[in-house]
Tab-separated table of C-alpha atoms in Angstrom:
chain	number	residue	atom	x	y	z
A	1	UNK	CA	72.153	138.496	-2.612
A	2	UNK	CA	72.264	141.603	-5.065
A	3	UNK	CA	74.714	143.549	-5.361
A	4	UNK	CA	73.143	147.386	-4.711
A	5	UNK	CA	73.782	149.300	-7.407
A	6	UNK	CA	76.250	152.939	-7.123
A	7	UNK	CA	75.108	155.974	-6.825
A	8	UNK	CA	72.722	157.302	-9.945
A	9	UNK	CA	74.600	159.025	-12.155
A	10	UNK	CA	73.962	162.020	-14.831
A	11	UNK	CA	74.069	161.360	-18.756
A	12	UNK	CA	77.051	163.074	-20.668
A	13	UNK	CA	75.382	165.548	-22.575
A	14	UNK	CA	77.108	165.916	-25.515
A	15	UNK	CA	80.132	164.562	-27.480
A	16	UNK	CA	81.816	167.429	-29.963
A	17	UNK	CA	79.400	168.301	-32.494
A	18	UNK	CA	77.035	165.182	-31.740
A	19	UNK	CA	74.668	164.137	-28.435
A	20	UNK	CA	76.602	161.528	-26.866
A	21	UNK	CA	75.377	158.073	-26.988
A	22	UNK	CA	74.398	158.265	-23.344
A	23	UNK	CA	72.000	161.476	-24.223
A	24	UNK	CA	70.671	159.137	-27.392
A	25	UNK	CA	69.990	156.340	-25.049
A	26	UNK	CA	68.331	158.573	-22.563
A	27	UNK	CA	66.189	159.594	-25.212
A	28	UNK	CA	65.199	156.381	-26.370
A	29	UNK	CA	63.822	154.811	-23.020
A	30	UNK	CA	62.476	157.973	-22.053
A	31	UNK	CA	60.131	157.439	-25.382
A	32	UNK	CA	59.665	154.107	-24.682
A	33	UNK	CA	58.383	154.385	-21.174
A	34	UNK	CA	57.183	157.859	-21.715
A	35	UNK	CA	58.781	158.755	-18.517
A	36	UNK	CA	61.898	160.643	-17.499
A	37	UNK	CA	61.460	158.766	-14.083
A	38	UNK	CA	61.418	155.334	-15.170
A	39	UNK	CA	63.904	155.693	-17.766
A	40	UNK	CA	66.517	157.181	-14.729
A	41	UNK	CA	65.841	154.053	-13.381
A	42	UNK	CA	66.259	151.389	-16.465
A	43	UNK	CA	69.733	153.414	-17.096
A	44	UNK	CA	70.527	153.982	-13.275
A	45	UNK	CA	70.738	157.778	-14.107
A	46	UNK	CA	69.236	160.467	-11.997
A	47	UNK	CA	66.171	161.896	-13.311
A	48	UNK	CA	67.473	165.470	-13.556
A	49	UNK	CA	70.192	163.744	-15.966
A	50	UNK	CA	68.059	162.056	-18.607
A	51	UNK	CA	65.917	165.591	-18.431
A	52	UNK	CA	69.171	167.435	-19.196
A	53	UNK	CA	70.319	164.829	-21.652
A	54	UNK	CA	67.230	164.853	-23.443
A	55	UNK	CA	67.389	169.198	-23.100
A	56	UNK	CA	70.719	168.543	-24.802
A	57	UNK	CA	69.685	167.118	-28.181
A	58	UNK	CA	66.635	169.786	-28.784
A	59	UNK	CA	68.836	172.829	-28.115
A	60	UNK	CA	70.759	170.944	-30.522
A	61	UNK	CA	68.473	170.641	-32.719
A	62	UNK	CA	66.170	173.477	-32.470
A	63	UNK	CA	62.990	171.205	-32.121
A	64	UNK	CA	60.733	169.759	-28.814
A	65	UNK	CA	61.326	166.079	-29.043
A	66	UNK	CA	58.205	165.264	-25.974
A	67	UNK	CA	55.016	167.175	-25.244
A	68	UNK	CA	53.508	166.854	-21.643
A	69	UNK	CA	49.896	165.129	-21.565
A	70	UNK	CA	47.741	163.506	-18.461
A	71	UNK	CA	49.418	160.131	-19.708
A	72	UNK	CA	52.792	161.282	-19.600
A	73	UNK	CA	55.498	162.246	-22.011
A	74	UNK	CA	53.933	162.187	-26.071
A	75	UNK	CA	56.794	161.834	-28.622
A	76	UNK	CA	55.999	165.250	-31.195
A	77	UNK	CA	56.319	164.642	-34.623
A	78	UNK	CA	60.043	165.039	-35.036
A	79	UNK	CA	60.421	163.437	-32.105
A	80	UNK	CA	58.781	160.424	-33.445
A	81	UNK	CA	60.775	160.611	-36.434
A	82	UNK	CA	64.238	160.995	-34.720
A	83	UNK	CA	63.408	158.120	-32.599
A	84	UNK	CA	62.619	155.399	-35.705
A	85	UNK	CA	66.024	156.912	-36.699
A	86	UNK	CA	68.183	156.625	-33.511
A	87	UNK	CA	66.676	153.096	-32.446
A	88	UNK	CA	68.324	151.421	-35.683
A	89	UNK	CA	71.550	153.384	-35.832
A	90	UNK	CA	71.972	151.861	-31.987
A	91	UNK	CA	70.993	148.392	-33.436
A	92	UNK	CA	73.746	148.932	-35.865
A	93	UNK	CA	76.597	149.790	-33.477
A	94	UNK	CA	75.197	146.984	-30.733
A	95	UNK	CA	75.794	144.729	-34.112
A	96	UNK	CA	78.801	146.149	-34.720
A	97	UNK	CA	80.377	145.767	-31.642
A	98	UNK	CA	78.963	142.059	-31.821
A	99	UNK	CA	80.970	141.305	-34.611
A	100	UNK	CA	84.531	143.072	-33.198
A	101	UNK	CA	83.999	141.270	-30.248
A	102	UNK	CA	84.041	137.678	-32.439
A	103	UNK	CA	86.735	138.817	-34.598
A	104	UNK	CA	89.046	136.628	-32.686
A	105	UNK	CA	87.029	133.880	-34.749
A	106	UNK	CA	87.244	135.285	-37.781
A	107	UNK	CA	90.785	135.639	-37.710
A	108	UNK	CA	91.308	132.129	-37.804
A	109	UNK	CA	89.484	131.715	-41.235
A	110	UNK	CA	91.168	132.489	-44.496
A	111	UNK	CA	89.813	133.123	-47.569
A	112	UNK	CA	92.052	132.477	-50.750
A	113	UNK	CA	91.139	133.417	-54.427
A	114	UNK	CA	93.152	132.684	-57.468
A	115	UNK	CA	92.389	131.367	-60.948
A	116	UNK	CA	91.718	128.314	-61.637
A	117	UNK	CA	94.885	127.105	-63.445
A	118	UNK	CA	96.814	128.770	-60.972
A	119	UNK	CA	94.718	126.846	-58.109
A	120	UNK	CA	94.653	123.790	-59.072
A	121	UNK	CA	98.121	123.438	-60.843
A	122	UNK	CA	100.414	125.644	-57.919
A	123	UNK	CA	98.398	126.352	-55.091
A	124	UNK	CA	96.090	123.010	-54.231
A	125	UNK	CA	99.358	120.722	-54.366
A	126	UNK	CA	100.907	122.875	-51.860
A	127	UNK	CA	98.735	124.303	-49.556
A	128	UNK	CA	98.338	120.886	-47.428
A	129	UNK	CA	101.689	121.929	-45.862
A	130	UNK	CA	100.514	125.113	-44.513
A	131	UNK	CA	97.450	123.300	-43.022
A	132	UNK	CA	100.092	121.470	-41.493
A	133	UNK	CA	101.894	124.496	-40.234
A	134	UNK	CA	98.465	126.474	-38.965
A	135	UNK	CA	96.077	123.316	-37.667
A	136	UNK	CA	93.886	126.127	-36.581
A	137	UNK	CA	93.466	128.555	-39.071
A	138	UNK	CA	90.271	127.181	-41.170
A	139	UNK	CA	90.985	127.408	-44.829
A	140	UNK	CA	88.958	128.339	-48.205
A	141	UNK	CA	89.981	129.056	-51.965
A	142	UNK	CA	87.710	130.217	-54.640
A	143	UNK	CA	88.607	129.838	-58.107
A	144	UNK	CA	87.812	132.986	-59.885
A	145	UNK	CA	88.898	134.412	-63.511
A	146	UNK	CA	90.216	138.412	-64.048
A	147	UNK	CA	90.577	141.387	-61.571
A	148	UNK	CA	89.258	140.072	-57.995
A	149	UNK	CA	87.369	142.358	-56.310
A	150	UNK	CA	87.656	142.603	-52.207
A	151	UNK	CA	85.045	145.058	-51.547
A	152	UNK	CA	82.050	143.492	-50.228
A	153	UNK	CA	83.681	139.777	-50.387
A	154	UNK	CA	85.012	137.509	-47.523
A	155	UNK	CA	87.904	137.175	-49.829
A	156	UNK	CA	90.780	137.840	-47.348
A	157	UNK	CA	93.727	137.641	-50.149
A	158	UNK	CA	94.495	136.687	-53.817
A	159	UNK	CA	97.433	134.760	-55.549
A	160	UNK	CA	97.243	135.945	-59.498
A	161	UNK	CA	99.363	136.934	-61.847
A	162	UNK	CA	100.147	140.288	-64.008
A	163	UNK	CA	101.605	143.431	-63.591
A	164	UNK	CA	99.024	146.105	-62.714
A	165	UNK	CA	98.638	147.644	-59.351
A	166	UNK	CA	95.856	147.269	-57.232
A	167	UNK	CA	93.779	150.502	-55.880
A	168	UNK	CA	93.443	150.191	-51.980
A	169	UNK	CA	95.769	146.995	-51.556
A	170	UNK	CA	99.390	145.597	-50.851
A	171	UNK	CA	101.025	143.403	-53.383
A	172	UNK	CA	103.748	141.459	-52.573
A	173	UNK	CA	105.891	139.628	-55.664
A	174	UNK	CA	105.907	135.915	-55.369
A	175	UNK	CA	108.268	135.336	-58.428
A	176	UNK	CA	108.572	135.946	-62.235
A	177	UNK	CA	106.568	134.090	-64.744
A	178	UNK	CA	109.322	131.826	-66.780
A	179	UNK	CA	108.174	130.169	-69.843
A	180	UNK	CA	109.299	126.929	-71.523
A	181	UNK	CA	107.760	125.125	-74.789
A	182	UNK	CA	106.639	121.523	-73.963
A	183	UNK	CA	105.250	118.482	-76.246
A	184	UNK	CA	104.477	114.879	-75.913
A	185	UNK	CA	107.953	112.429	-76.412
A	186	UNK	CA	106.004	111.145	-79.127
A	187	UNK	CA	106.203	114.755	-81.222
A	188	UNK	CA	109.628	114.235	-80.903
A	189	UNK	CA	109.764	110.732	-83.500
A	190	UNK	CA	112.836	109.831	-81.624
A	191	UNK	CA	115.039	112.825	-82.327
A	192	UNK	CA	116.511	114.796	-79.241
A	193	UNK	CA	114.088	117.399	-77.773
A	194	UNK	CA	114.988	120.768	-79.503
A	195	UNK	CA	113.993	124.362	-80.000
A	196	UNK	CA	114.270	124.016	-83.732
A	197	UNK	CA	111.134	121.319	-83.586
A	198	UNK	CA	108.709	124.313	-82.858
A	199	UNK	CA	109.191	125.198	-86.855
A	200	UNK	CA	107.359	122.092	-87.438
A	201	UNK	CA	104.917	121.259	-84.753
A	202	UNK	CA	101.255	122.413	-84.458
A	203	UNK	CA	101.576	125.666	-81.688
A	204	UNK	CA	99.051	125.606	-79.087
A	205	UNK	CA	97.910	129.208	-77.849
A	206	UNK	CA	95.943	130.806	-74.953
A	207	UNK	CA	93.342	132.834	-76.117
A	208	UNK	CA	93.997	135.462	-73.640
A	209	UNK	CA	97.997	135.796	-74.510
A	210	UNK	CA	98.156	135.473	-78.219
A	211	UNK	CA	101.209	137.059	-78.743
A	212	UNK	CA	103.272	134.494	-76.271
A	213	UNK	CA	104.834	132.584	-79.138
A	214	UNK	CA	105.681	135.323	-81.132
A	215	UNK	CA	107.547	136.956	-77.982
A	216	UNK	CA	109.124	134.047	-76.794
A	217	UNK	CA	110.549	133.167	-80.550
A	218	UNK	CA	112.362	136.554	-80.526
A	219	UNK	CA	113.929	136.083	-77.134
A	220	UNK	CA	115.514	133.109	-78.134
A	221	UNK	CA	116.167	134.217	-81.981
A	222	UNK	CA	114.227	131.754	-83.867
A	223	UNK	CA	112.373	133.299	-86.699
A	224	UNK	CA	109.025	131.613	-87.044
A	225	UNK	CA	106.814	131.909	-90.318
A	226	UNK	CA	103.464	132.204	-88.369
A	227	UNK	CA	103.869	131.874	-84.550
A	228	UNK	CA	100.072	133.066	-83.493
A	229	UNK	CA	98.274	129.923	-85.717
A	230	UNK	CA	96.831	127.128	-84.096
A	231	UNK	CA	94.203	125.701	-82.155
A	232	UNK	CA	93.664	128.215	-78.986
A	233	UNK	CA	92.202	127.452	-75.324
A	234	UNK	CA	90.829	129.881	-73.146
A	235	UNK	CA	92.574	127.694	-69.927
A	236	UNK	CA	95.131	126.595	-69.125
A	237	UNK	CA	94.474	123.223	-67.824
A	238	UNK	CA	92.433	122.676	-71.838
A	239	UNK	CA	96.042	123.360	-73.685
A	240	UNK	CA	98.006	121.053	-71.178
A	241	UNK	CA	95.570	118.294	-72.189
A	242	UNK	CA	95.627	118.563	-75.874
A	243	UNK	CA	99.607	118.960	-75.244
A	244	UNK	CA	99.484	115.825	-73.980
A	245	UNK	CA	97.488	113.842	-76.629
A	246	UNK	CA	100.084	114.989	-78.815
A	247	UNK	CA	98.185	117.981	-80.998
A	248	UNK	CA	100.939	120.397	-80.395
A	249	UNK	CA	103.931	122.155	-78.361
A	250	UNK	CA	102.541	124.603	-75.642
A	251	UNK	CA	104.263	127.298	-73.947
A	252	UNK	CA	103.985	127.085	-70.276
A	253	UNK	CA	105.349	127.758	-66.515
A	254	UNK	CA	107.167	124.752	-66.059
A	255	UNK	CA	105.377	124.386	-62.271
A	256	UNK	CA	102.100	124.084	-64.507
A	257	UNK	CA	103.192	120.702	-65.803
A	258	UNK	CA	105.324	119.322	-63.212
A	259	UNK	CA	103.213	116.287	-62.676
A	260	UNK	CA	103.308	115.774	-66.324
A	261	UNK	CA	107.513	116.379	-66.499
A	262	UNK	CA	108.033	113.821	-64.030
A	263	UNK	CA	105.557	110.949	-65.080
A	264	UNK	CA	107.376	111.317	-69.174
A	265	UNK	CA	103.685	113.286	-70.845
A	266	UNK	CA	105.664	115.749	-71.446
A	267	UNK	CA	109.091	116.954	-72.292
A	268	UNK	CA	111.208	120.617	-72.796
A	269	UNK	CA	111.854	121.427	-75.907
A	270	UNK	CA	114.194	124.486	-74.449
A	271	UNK	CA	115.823	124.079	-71.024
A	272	UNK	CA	116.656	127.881	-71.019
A	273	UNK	CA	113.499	129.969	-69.183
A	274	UNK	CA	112.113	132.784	-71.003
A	275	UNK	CA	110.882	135.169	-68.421
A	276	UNK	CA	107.478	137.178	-69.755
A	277	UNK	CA	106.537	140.728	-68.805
A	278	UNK	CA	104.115	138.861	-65.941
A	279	UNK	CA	104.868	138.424	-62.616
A	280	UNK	CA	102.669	136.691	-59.649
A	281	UNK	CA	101.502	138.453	-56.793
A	282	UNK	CA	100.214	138.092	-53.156
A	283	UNK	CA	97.968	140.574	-53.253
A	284	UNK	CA	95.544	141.813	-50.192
A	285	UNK	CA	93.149	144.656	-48.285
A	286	UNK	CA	95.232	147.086	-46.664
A	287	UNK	CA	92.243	146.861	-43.776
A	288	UNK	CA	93.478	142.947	-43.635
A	289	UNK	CA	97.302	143.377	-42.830
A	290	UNK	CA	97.550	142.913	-39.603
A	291	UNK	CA	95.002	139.662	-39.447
A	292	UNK	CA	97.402	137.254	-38.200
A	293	UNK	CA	96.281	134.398	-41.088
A	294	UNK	CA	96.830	136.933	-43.387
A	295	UNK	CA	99.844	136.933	-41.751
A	296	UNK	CA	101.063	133.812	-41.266
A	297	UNK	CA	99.647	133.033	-45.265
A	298	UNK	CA	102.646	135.617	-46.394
A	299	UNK	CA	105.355	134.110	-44.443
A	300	UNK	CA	104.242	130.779	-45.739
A	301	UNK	CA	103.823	131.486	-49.895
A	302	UNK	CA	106.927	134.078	-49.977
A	303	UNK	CA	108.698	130.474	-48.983
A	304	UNK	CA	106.445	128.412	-51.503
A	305	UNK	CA	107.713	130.912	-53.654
A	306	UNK	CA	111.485	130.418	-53.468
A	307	UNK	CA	110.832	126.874	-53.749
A	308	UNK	CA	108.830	126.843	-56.697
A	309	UNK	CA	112.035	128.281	-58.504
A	310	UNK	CA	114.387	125.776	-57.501
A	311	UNK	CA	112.154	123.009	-58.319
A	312	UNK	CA	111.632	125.093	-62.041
A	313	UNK	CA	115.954	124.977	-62.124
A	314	UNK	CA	115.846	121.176	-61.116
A	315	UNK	CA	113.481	120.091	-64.140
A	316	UNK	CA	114.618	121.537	-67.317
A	317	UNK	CA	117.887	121.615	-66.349
C-alpha cells in the first residue's frame, strides 16, 4: 500500500542574499511543466508556495521569469536564460553530493608520490608492511621528479626530500639526509677501506647536486684537488650502477645501497655520516588531514623513519 504523503508544504523563499534551493527548484519544474499546479505536485508543495517561491527570485532580480499564454506559463527571455543556468549548477551540487556521499570509498585509497630513487630504493622495500598493517586501504605510488603538485591530482601525499616549504600543505620531517662515500671492494686493491682513497679514485656526481663532494670533503677536512670532476648521472639508481662496476666512489644515503652493503658490491669508505643541508619530508593537502589513510600512512612512515636510522647506525658502523 502507499504511504499518503504529509500535508503540502510552502517553498522557503529565500536563503540570505540568495533564493533558496527550494525557490530554484520550484522554478525549474514550474518551467518544465509550464505549470505552477503540476510542479506543487512533483515537489509536494502547495501551489500558492511555488507561486511565491518563484515571486521570490524576480523581486530579486528585478525581471519576469514566466509570461501567461492560452498554453500555460512561457519562460521570457531571461527566464530562459536563468533556467539553462540554474539546471546545471543543480546538476553540479546533485554530483557533488554524489561524490561526499562515496567518500567513505575514497578514503580507503591512497595515493603516494615520490621520486624515483627514493621509491624504488626506500619506499617499495618497505611499504609491503603497511599493506600488512591496513589490508583495506588500496594502495598507489607514482614516481615523479621535482616539486609535486596536489592541485588537480589524486595524489593524496608525497615522500621527497629538500628543505623548502610547501604553499597550502603540512610537512612533517621523516629524518636527515646522511651521506657516506661508497666503492666496489675491488677499488680498494686489498688495502683497508679509507677516506684518504677518495684522492685517488674516479668521483661519481649527481648532476643535480654538484657541489656534494666538495661539501662533504670540508666536513671531514680532506682537501681535494678537484672534487666536482667526473662522470655525472642525472639518477640516482645510474651512479649506484656504475659504482658498482667499479668506475668510481659515489656519495650516497647509506639506505640507498643497503642491498648492495649487505651482498659485498659495495663498501664505506667513511663510517662517520655527513649530514647535508637536505632533509626528507611527509608532505600533504591540508584539505587531506583528517582522511584516515592519510592518517594511518603518517603513523606508519614517522616509524619507517626511526628505523631507517638505526639500520643506517648498524651498517657503517
Amino acid at each position: 500500500m502507499k504511504t499518503p504523503n504529509p500535508a503540502p508544504r510552502d517553498a522557503v523563499e529565500r536563503e540570505g542574499d540568495l533564493p533558496s534551493v527550494s525557490a530554484l527548484r520550484a522554478f525549474v519544474m514550474a518551467a518544465q511543466f509550464r505549470s505552477f499546479s503540476r510542479a506543487a505536485d512533483e515537489l509536494d508543495i502547495t501551489q500558492s508556495g511555488i507561486s511565491r517561491a518563484v515571486r521570490s527570485i524576480e523581486d530579486m532580480a528585478g525581471t519576469q521569469l514566466f509570461e501567461r499564454t492560452g498554453h500555460g506559463l512561457v519562460l521570457t527571455e531571461p527566464g530562459s536564460i536563468y533556467y539553462d543556468e540554474i539546471t546545471s549548477i543543480l546538476s553540479e551540487l546533485g554530483a557533488a553530493t554524489l561524490r561526499l556521499s562515496t567518500y567513505a570509498e575514497v578514503a580507503d585509497q591512497l595515493t603516494i608520490a615520490t621520486l624515483p630513487s627514493l621509491g624504488g630504493r626506500w619506499l617499495a622495500p618497505r611499504i609491503g608492511r603497511f599493506i600488512a598493517q591496513n589490508p583495506a586501504i588500496e594502495v598507489s605510488i607514482t614516481a615523479q621528479i621535482g616539486h609535486f603538485d596536489f592541485e588537480g591530482s589524486s595524489i593524496d601525499a608525497a615522500i621527497h626530500y629538500g628543505n623548502e616549504v610547501w604553499a597550502g600543505c603540512l610537512s612533517e620531517m621523516l629524518m636527515d639526509e646522511v651521506l657516506v662515500p661508497f666503492c666496489a671492494p675491488a677499488l680498494l686493491r686489498g688495502t683497508v677501506p679509507q677516506a684518504r682513497l677518495l684522492l685517488d679514485l674516479p668521483l661519481i656526481q649527481h648532476l643535480h647536486r654538484p657541489t656534494a663532494w666538495r661539501e662533504w670533503f670540508r666536513e671531514v677536512g680532506i682537501e681535494h684537488p678537484n672534487p666536482t670532476r667526473g662522470m655525472r648521472f642525472e639518477q640516482y639508481q645510474m651512479g649506484i650502477e656504475a659504482a658498482k662496476t667499479g668506475l668510481g666512489a659515489i656519495l650516497m644515503p647509506p639506505f640507498m645501497v643497503s642491498e648492495e652493503i649487505r651482498n659485498g658490491q659495495l663498501v664505506a669508505l667513511h663510517n662517520l655520516p655527513v649530514a647535508s643541508p637536505w632533509r626528507y619530508y611527509l608532505v600533504y593537502p591540508k584539505a587531506k588531514r583528517s582522511k584516515p589513510a592519510v592518517q594511518k600512512l603518517r603513523s606508519w612512515i614517522r616509524a619507517e623513519a626511526r628505523r631507517s636510522l638505526q639500520q643506517t647506525a648498524q651498517m657503517i658502523g
